Amino acid sequence: MSRIYLSPPDISKQDRSAIDSAFDSGWVAPVGPDLDAFEAEVAKRVNRSYACAVNSGTSALHLALLALDIKPGDKVICPSLTFAGCAFPISYCGAEPVFVDSETETWNMDPGLLQKALETLADEGSKPKAVIVVQIYGQCAKMDEIIALCKAHQIPLIEDAAESLGASYKGKPAGSFGDLSFLSFNGNKIITTSGGGMLLGNDQALIEKARYFSQQAREPVLHYEHKAIGYNYRLSNLLAALGRSQITDLDRRIAVRKEHFQTYAESLGKLPGISFMPISDDGSPNYWLSCLIVDDSQTKVTRDNLIDICDQASIEVRPTWKPLHLQTVFQAKQKFGGAISEDLFNHGLCLPSGSSLTHQERDKVISILTSALS
Ligand SMILES: Cc1ncc(COP(=O)(O)O)c(C=O)c1O
């Protein structure tokens, strides 16, 4: 059996022929009918009116911040337990990230700490210019509380649904929240365009502003006229064709990942010292990654021992996200709380969860972990 990966791309024959058809159509790049259709299909799926497909989730977030006029010195709140691509674009704008810790029920941004951050920053005379909420590991945050706080403080909300296409919160799809939202189609995500992302919203002017920046800030004239600094962020028509084919398989992929989670939780979750990411009654995750917590006061091996044991068995597992407030590059930044995300990082383990993971491979993961923990 070859190495078992965490969440590799799942590419079908249908996906290959979708790319072939895009080649045959002559629309390779930059734009084309598949790009327009992909934007419309994803927007429909997440209940948004407008969309701009780009080359990564990170660039989608950068465009969101540019569309909201985030300027050097502005403060932008984001959760600490997330991937750095959620905070780097704040720095691209010359703005300052402010990190907020997680709660324990969904592992997402703690609304109580967000409130504290908003009140403290207001008292300091530095009201943040935006809040970014992340739907981590495919599960939505406590959106009602977070939306209410942003409304009360009149601060735009950006939803980072990079990991969460197909998830929902109180019946509403991930990607439908906030002034702007974005997705990632990176190779490890639930659907992929090999690399890609999409910015979504209901305010046409904001999306068109983002589209303008994504296309080198070209003025609508025949010659090349630029009045602002632009970026080359658009997704190609060819990759959009891949995305269109991938999204037709989204519901199957969610079902497969959910079955992985349930099988892991039923088998490994009964071992002493092992617990799984809690699933809130408020939502329906897409189960992007199955994550467990190792309480090493009850186990004879640590989380890091398990990583080594899996590696020797050719299984890729990873620690949960290292909190951004602990990253060298962000160490000096303002933060609210931190103990929860630090604890999750120190004890959390992400298991192979891809939609192409076979039952035989999953059984191997369970058996290696069970014998290490028993
Ligand atoms: C939570 C989160 N935000 C942002 C990103 C950035 O997306 P991309 O890799 O497409 O730039 C990722 C993942 O890669 C992510 O997991």
Tab-separated table of C-alpha atoms and ligand atoms in Angstrom:
chain	number	residue	atom	x	y	z
A	1	MET	CA	0.000	0.000	0.000
A	2	SER	CA	1.423	3.408	-0.905
A	3	ARG	CA	1.618	6.360	1.495
A	4	ILE	CA	-1.707	7.517	2.893
A	5	TYR	CA	-2.132	11.298	2.667
A	6	LEU	CA	-4.136	13.709	4.790
A	7	SER	CA	-6.395	15.169	2.108
A	8	PRO	CA	-5.073	14.669	-1.413
A	9	PRO	CA	-6.811	15.924	-4.574
A	10	ASP	CA	-9.622	13.603	-5.705
A	11	ILE	CA	-9.645	13.729	-9.507
A	12	SER	CA	-12.028	11.664	-11.644
A	13	LYS	CA	-12.173	10.772	-15.345
A	14	GLN	CA	-15.013	13.283	-15.632
A	15	ASP	CA	-12.673	15.994	-14.298
A	16	ARG	CA	-10.054	15.121	-16.925
A	17	SER	CA	-12.577	15.267	-19.729
A	18	ALA	CA	-13.898	18.613	-18.437
A	19	ILE	CA	-10.392	20.028	-18.860
A	20	ASP	CA	-10.084	18.414	-22.303
A	21	SER	CA	-13.378	20.017	-23.349
A	22	ALA	CA	-12.127	23.422	-22.175
A	23	PHE	CA	-8.993	22.901	-24.297
A	24	ASP	CA	-11.150	21.874	-27.259
A	25	SER	CA	-13.327	24.969	-26.864
A	26	GLY	CA	-10.268	27.164	-27.368
A	27	TRP	CA	-10.980	29.002	-24.095
A	28	VAL	CA	-7.817	28.298	-22.120
A	29	ALA	CA	-7.001	31.587	-20.419
A	30	PRO	CA	-7.450	34.130	-19.105
A	31	VAL	CA	-11.266	34.262	-19.048
A	32	GLY	CA	-13.985	32.224	-20.784
A	33	PRO	CA	-17.408	30.643	-20.419
A	34	ASP	CA	-16.319	28.072	-17.800
A	35	LEU	CA	-15.048	30.861	-15.557
A	36	ASP	CA	-18.383	32.713	-15.730
A	37	ALA	CA	-20.322	29.487	-15.212
A	38	PHE	CA	-18.115	28.380	-12.282
A	39	GLU	CA	-18.690	31.713	-10.547
A	40	ALA	CA	-22.450	31.419	-11.078
A	41	GLU	CA	-22.596	27.784	-9.921
A	42	VAL	CA	-20.575	28.347	-6.743
A	43	ALA	CA	-22.533	31.543	-5.947
A	44	LYS	CA	-25.781	29.597	-6.296
A	45	ARG	CA	-24.504	26.785	-4.082
A	46	VAL	CA	-23.584	29.179	-1.250
A	47	ASN	CA	-26.537	31.496	-1.781
A	48	ARG	CA	-24.623	34.564	-2.915
A	49	SER	CA	-25.480	36.979	-5.724
A	50	TYR	CA	-21.978	37.764	-7.016
A	51	ALA	CA	-18.607	36.022	-7.241
A	52	CYS	CA	-15.063	36.545	-8.481
A	53	ALA	CA	-12.945	33.417	-9.098
A	54	VAL	CA	-9.249	33.866	-8.322
A	55	ASN	CA	-6.021	31.877	-8.108
A	56	SER	CA	-6.127	31.209	-4.322
A	57	GLY	CA	-8.092	31.725	-1.150
A	58	THR	CA	-5.302	33.978	0.075
A	59	SER	CA	-5.711	36.303	-2.912
A	60	ALA	CA	-9.504	36.248	-2.463
A	61	LEU	CA	-9.011	37.513	1.102
A	62	HIS	CA	-6.521	40.144	-0.057
A	63	LEU	CA	-9.108	41.380	-2.573
A	64	ALA	CA	-11.788	41.423	0.151
A	65	LEU	CA	-9.588	43.690	2.268
A	66	LEU	CA	-8.808	45.946	-0.724
A	67	ALA	CA	-12.519	46.145	-1.590
A	68	LEU	CA	-13.217	47.208	2.017
A	69	ASP	CA	-10.492	49.879	1.779
A	70	ILE	CA	-8.246	48.430	4.479
A	71	LYS	CA	-5.281	50.787	4.732
A	72	PRO	CA	-1.826	50.767	6.394
A	73	GLY	CA	-2.151	50.981	10.171
A	74	ASP	CA	-5.767	49.735	10.272
A	75	LYS	CA	-6.563	46.901	12.667
A	76	VAL	CA	-8.257	43.719	11.457
A	77	ILE	CA	-9.445	41.002	13.839
A	78	CYS	CA	-8.959	37.355	12.942
A	79	PRO	CA	-8.939	34.084	14.890
A	80	SER	CA	-5.640	32.719	16.110
A	81	LEU	CA	-6.401	29.047	15.368
A	82	THR	CA	-6.132	29.099	11.608
A	83	PHE	CA	-3.804	28.907	8.642
A	84	ALA	CA	-1.470	31.867	8.102
A	85	GLY	CA	-3.100	32.571	4.717
A	86	CYS	CA	-5.940	34.029	6.766
A	87	ALA	CA	-3.689	36.719	8.279
A	88	PHE	CA	-0.981	37.376	5.656
A	89	PRO	CA	-3.321	39.466	3.459
A	90	ILE	CA	-3.883	41.795	6.436
A	91	SER	CA	-0.129	42.431	6.359
A	92	TYR	CA	-0.142	42.815	2.527
A	93	CYS	CA	-2.392	45.849	3.146
A	94	GLY	CA	0.027	47.217	5.766
A	95	ALA	CA	-2.704	46.663	8.368
A	96	GLU	CA	-2.299	45.054	11.804
A	97	PRO	CA	-3.836	41.672	12.665
A	98	VAL	CA	-5.381	41.306	16.124
A	99	PHE	CA	-5.793	37.678	17.164
A	100	VAL	CA	-8.766	36.273	19.057
A	101	ASP	CA	-8.756	32.834	20.697
A	102	SER	CA	-11.170	29.942	20.079
A	103	GLU	CA	-14.084	28.618	22.095
A	104	THR	CA	-14.210	24.895	22.872
A	105	GLU	CA	-17.581	24.000	21.265
A	106	THR	CA	-16.589	24.487	17.603
A	107	TRP	CA	-12.893	25.520	17.974
A	108	ASN	CA	-13.756	28.765	16.155
A	109	MET	CA	-13.452	32.394	17.239
A	110	ASP	CA	-14.889	32.901	20.736
A	111	PRO	CA	-17.694	35.512	20.549
A	112	GLY	CA	-17.102	36.488	24.203
A	113	LEU	CA	-13.462	37.281	23.463
A	114	LEU	CA	-14.423	39.039	20.227
A	115	GLN	CA	-16.689	41.289	22.283
A	116	LYS	CA	-13.822	41.978	24.691
A	117	ALA	CA	-11.521	42.762	21.760
A	118	LEU	CA	-14.027	45.131	20.162
A	119	GLU	CA	-14.657	46.960	23.436
A	120	THR	CA	-10.957	47.170	24.331
A	121	LEU	CA	-9.957	48.446	20.894
A	122	ALA	CA	-12.797	51.001	20.966
A	123	ASP	CA	-11.555	52.224	24.380
A	124	GLU	CA	-8.038	52.487	22.942
A	125	GLY	CA	-9.387	54.593	20.069
A	126	SER	CA	-8.447	52.005	17.462
A	127	LYS	CA	-11.716	50.563	16.209
A	128	PRO	CA	-10.913	47.632	13.859
A	129	LYS	CA	-11.807	48.081	10.200
A	130	ALA	CA	-12.885	44.462	9.645
A	131	VAL	CA	-13.417	41.142	11.400
A	132	ILE	CA	-12.495	37.862	9.698
A	133	VAL	CA	-14.322	34.795	10.993
A	134	VAL	CA	-13.014	31.353	9.975
A	135	GLN	CA	-15.108	28.175	9.702
A	136	ILE	CA	-12.330	25.875	10.860
A	137	TYR	CA	-11.952	22.234	9.749
A	138	GLY	CA	-15.287	22.410	7.955
A	139	GLN	CA	-17.432	23.525	10.896
A	140	CYS	CA	-19.145	26.909	11.260
A	141	ALA	CA	-18.462	29.318	14.114
A	142	LYS	CA	-21.136	30.751	16.412
A	143	MET	CA	-22.297	32.989	13.593
A	144	ASP	CA	-25.383	34.577	15.229
A	145	GLU	CA	-23.274	36.006	18.055
A	146	ILE	CA	-20.421	37.091	15.778
A	147	ILE	CA	-22.735	38.761	13.226
A	148	ALA	CA	-24.612	40.561	16.034
A	149	LEU	CA	-21.338	41.914	17.487
A	150	CYS	CA	-20.102	43.157	14.095
A	151	LYS	CA	-23.470	44.827	13.454
A	152	ALA	CA	-23.522	46.449	16.904
A	153	HIS	CA	-20.014	47.856	16.369
A	154	GLN	CA	-20.665	48.613	12.665
A	155	ILE	CA	-17.641	46.653	11.496
A	156	PRO	CA	-17.615	44.742	8.184
A	157	LEU	CA	-17.415	40.958	8.511
A	158	ILE	CA	-15.441	38.710	6.145
A	159	GLU	CA	-16.196	34.991	6.279
A	160	ASP	CA	-13.245	32.679	5.621
A	161	ALA	CA	-15.005	29.544	4.378
A	162	ALA	CA	-11.789	28.238	2.758
A	163	GLU	CA	-12.154	24.845	4.454
A	164	SER	CA	-15.923	24.708	4.630
A	165	LEU	CA	-17.649	24.581	1.240
A	166	GLY	CA	-20.798	22.507	1.729
A	167	ALA	CA	-21.071	23.083	5.496
A	168	SER	CA	-24.007	24.982	6.966
A	169	TYR	CA	-25.043	26.887	10.086
A	170	LYS	CA	-28.728	26.928	11.110
A	171	GLY	CA	-29.597	25.906	7.552
A	172	LYS	CA	-27.532	28.648	5.885
A	173	PRO	CA	-24.517	27.645	3.769
A	174	ALA	CA	-20.943	28.413	4.742
A	175	GLY	CA	-19.850	31.125	2.329
A	176	SER	CA	-23.127	33.037	2.682
A	177	PHE	CA	-22.173	35.051	5.784
A	178	GLY	CA	-20.779	38.527	6.241
A	179	ASP	CA	-20.244	41.415	3.829
A	180	LEU	CA	-17.848	39.258	1.831
A	181	SER	CA	-16.859	35.603	2.036
A	182	PHE	CA	-14.299	33.424	0.337
A	183	LEU	CA	-13.477	29.816	-0.494
A	184	SER	CA	-10.254	27.981	-1.305
A	185	PHE	CA	-9.872	25.350	-4.038
A	186	ASN	CA	-6.325	24.469	-3.003
A	187	GLY	CA	-5.274	20.846	-3.658
A	188	ASN	CA	-6.120	19.709	-0.117
A	189	LYS	CA	-9.640	21.197	-0.042
A	190	ILE	CA	-12.946	19.367	-0.473
A	191	ILE	CA	-12.993	20.386	-4.136
A	192	THR	CA	-9.953	21.630	-6.004
A	193	THR	CA	-8.979	23.586	-9.087
A	194	SER	CA	-5.359	22.553	-8.298
A	195	GLY	CA	-5.031	26.021	-6.820
A	196	GLY	CA	-7.780	28.596	-6.670
A	197	GLY	CA	-10.277	30.511	-4.625
A	198	MET	CA	-13.412	32.589	-4.891
A	199	LEU	CA	-14.629	35.823	-3.371
A	200	LEU	CA	-18.389	36.025	-2.856
A	201	GLY	CA	-20.894	38.629	-1.756
A	202	ASN	CA	-24.276	40.231	-2.324
A	203	ASP	CA	-22.976	43.767	-2.966
A	204	GLN	CA	-22.181	43.964	-6.669
A	205	ALA	CA	-20.028	47.076	-6.260
A	206	LEU	CA	-17.730	45.337	-3.756
A	207	ILE	CA	-17.264	42.275	-5.987
A	208	GLU	CA	-16.646	44.430	-9.075
A	209	LYS	CA	-14.065	46.448	-7.152
A	210	ALA	CA	-12.330	43.199	-6.193
A	211	ARG	CA	-12.512	41.945	-9.794
A	212	TYR	CA	-10.895	45.201	-10.951
A	213	PHE	CA	-7.964	44.731	-8.550
A	214	SER	CA	-7.689	41.044	-9.535
A	215	GLN	CA	-7.157	41.994	-13.193
A	216	GLN	CA	-4.217	44.382	-12.811
A	217	ALA	CA	-6.509	47.361	-12.085
A	218	ARG	CA	-7.092	47.831	-15.805
A	219	GLU	CA	-9.347	50.742	-16.679
A	220	PRO	CA	-12.160	49.831	-19.129
A	221	VAL	CA	-10.418	51.250	-22.204
A	222	LEU	CA	-8.687	49.496	-25.090
A	223	HIS	CA	-5.175	50.623	-24.287
A	224	TYR	CA	-3.609	49.672	-20.946
A	225	GLU	CA	-4.577	52.413	-18.493
A	226	HIS	CA	-3.945	52.097	-14.737
A	227	LYS	CA	-4.941	54.484	-11.954
A	228	ALA	CA	-4.271	52.070	-9.082
A	229	ILE	CA	-1.911	49.225	-8.211
A	230	GLY	CA	-3.394	45.971	-9.466
A	231	TYR	CA	-2.815	42.254	-8.949
A	232	ASN	CA	-2.761	39.292	-11.309
A	233	TYR	CA	-5.128	37.098	-9.316
A	234	ARG	CA	-7.731	35.732	-11.782
A	235	LEU	CA	-8.427	32.011	-12.122
A	236	SER	CA	-7.984	30.687	-15.669
A	237	ASN	CA	-10.875	29.328	-17.712
A	238	LEU	CA	-9.153	25.940	-17.855
A	239	LEU	CA	-9.008	25.601	-14.076
A	240	ALA	CA	-12.577	26.849	-13.759
A	241	ALA	CA	-13.604	23.936	-16.004
A	242	LEU	CA	-11.991	21.588	-13.470
A	243	GLY	CA	-13.816	23.374	-10.632
A	244	ARG	CA	-17.183	23.024	-12.424
A	245	SER	CA	-16.691	19.299	-12.727
A	246	GLN	CA	-15.466	18.938	-9.118
A	247	ILE	CA	-18.428	20.766	-7.586
A	248	THR	CA	-20.890	18.316	-9.137
A	249	ASP	CA	-19.342	15.725	-6.768
A	250	LEU	CA	-19.450	17.889	-3.627
A	251	ASP	CA	-22.308	16.138	-1.820
A	252	ARG	CA	-20.744	12.691	-2.278
A	253	ARG	CA	-17.469	14.050	-0.933
A	254	ILE	CA	-19.146	15.454	2.177
A	255	ALA	CA	-20.864	12.106	2.787
A	256	VAL	CA	-17.554	10.219	2.429
A	257	ARG	CA	-15.692	12.583	4.767
A	258	LYS	CA	-18.541	12.387	7.282
A	259	GLU	CA	-18.334	8.594	7.223
A	260	HIS	CA	-14.570	8.816	7.873
A	261	PHE	CA	-15.211	11.070	10.870
A	262	GLN	CA	-17.919	8.816	12.288
A	263	THR	CA	-15.852	5.659	11.813
A	264	TYR	CA	-12.772	7.220	13.433
A	265	ALA	CA	-14.864	8.618	16.294
A	266	GLU	CA	-16.618	5.284	16.925
A	267	SER	CA	-13.392	3.258	16.931
A	268	LEU	CA	-10.681	5.588	18.284
A	269	GLY	CA	-13.020	7.810	20.315
A	270	LYS	CA	-13.654	5.035	22.822
A	271	LEU	CA	-9.951	4.705	23.703
A	272	PRO	CA	-8.981	6.389	27.007
A	273	GLY	CA	-7.613	9.912	26.509
A	274	ILE	CA	-8.938	10.310	22.945
A	275	SER	CA	-11.726	12.722	22.036
A	276	PHE	CA	-12.833	14.170	18.708
A	277	MET	CA	-13.586	17.700	17.550
A	278	PRO	CA	-17.011	18.483	19.022
A	279	ILE	CA	-19.811	18.836	16.468
A	280	SER	CA	-22.241	21.627	17.305
A	281	ASP	CA	-26.020	21.109	17.001
A	282	ASP	CA	-26.197	24.488	15.237
A	283	GLY	CA	-24.610	23.286	12.062
A	284	SER	CA	-23.772	20.591	9.627
A	285	PRO	CA	-20.014	20.454	8.893
A	286	ASN	CA	-18.469	19.284	5.621
A	287	TYR	CA	-16.075	17.180	7.761
A	288	TRP	CA	-13.082	18.512	5.824
A	289	LEU	CA	-10.599	17.005	8.289
A	290	SER	CA	-11.222	14.549	11.132
A	291	CYS	CA	-9.346	15.903	14.157
A	292	LEU	CA	-8.832	14.271	17.526
A	293	ILE	CA	-7.360	15.403	20.835
A	294	VAL	CA	-4.826	13.314	22.745
A	295	ASP	CA	-5.000	13.802	26.520
A	296	ASP	CA	-1.535	12.449	27.273
A	297	SER	CA	-2.230	12.282	31.007
A	298	GLN	CA	-4.362	9.254	30.068
A	299	THR	CA	-2.334	7.756	27.211
A	300	LYS	CA	1.086	6.110	27.220
A	301	VAL	CA	2.068	7.988	24.047
A	302	THR	CA	1.937	11.689	23.207
A	303	ARG	CA	0.419	13.323	20.139
A	304	ASP	CA	3.938	13.733	18.727
A	305	ASN	CA	4.705	10.029	19.321
A	306	LEU	CA	1.590	9.219	17.272
A	307	ILE	CA	2.797	11.441	14.439
A	308	ASP	CA	6.110	9.517	14.357
A	309	ILE	CA	4.411	6.120	14.557
A	310	CYS	CA	2.085	7.031	11.673
A	311	ASP	CA	4.966	8.411	9.622
A	312	GLN	CA	6.842	5.124	10.000
A	313	ALA	CA	3.709	3.344	8.780
A	314	SER	CA	3.550	5.676	5.742
A	315	ILE	CA	0.543	7.574	7.051
A	316	GLU	CA	0.452	11.365	6.914
A	317	VAL	CA	-1.106	12.929	10.018
A	318	ARG	CA	-0.542	16.488	11.216
A	319	PRO	CA	-0.886	18.620	14.326
A	320	THR	CA	-3.864	20.977	14.365
A	321	TRP	CA	-3.088	24.578	13.269
A	322	LYS	CA	-0.330	26.313	15.190
A	323	PRO	CA	-2.011	29.452	16.576
A	324	LEU	CA	-1.019	32.592	14.695
A	325	HIS	CA	-0.167	34.449	17.915
A	326	LEU	CA	2.625	31.863	18.430
A	327	GLN	CA	4.068	32.275	14.931
A	328	THR	CA	7.415	34.102	14.966
A	329	VAL	CA	6.221	36.531	12.316
A	330	PHE	CA	3.167	37.568	14.377
A	331	GLN	CA	4.536	37.262	17.916
A	332	ALA	CA	4.437	40.981	18.617
A	333	LYS	CA	0.809	41.412	17.516
A	334	GLN	CA	-2.087	42.158	19.823
A	335	LYS	CA	-4.090	39.142	20.999
A	336	PHE	CA	-7.077	38.320	23.161
A	337	GLY	CA	-6.856	34.997	25.007
A	338	GLY	CA	-4.730	32.215	23.568
A	339	ALA	CA	-4.825	29.280	26.000
A	340	ILE	CA	-7.546	27.334	24.128
A	341	SER	CA	-5.859	27.417	20.715
A	342	GLU	CA	-2.488	26.614	22.346
A	343	ASP	CA	-4.023	23.574	24.024
A	344	LEU	CA	-5.654	22.452	20.753
A	345	PHE	CA	-2.331	22.875	18.950
A	346	ASN	CA	-0.407	20.934	21.602
A	347	HIS	CA	-2.793	17.968	21.645
A	348	GLY	CA	-4.668	17.994	18.325
A	349	LEU	CA	-4.087	15.559	15.489
A	350	CYS	CA	-5.601	15.686	11.976
A	351	LEU	CA	-6.235	12.264	10.417
A	352	PRO	CA	-6.342	11.200	6.769
A	353	SER	CA	-9.782	12.401	5.661
A	354	GLY	CA	-9.805	12.643	1.868
A	355	SER	CA	-12.728	11.596	-0.279
A	356	SER	CA	-10.454	9.148	-2.123
A	357	LEU	CA	-9.319	7.426	1.112
A	358	THR	CA	-10.343	3.761	0.836
A	359	HIS	CA	-11.860	1.711	3.655
A	360	GLN	CA	-8.718	-0.443	3.615
A	361	GLU	CA	-6.530	2.640	4.101
A	362	ARG	CA	-8.799	3.972	6.846
A	363	ASP	CA	-8.698	0.582	8.590
A	364	LYS	CA	-4.896	0.743	8.512
A	365	VAL	CA	-4.945	4.218	10.136
A	366	ILE	CA	-7.324	2.962	12.843
A	367	SER	CA	-5.305	-0.163	13.505
A	368	ILE	CA	-1.934	1.663	13.753
A	369	LEU	CA	-3.392	4.271	16.124
A	370	THR	CA	-5.288	1.683	18.176
A	371	SER	CA	-2.218	-0.459	18.757
A	372	ALA	CA	-0.126	2.627	19.636
A	373	LEU	CA	-2.751	3.760	22.139
A	374	SER	CA	-3.765	0.390	23.643
B	1	LIG	C1	-8.713	28.729	6.919
B	1	LIG	C2	-7.947	29.023	5.671
B	1	LIG	N1	-7.890	30.292	5.220
B	1	LIG	C3	-7.241	30.599	4.092
B	1	LIG	C4	-6.597	29.642	3.340
B	1	LIG	C5	-5.848	30.051	2.130
B	1	LIG	O1	-6.309	29.431	0.960
B	1	LIG	P1	-5.292	29.153	-0.258
B	1	LIG	O2	-4.387	28.041	0.146
B	1	LIG	O3	-6.197	28.773	-1.389
B	1	LIG	O4	-4.559	30.424	-0.535
B	1	LIG	C6	-6.632	28.300	3.787
B	1	LIG	C7	-6.021	27.172	3.086
B	1	LIG	O5	-5.272	26.878	2.398
B	1	LIG	C8	-7.310	27.995	4.987
B	1	LIG	O6	-7.320	26.736	5.449
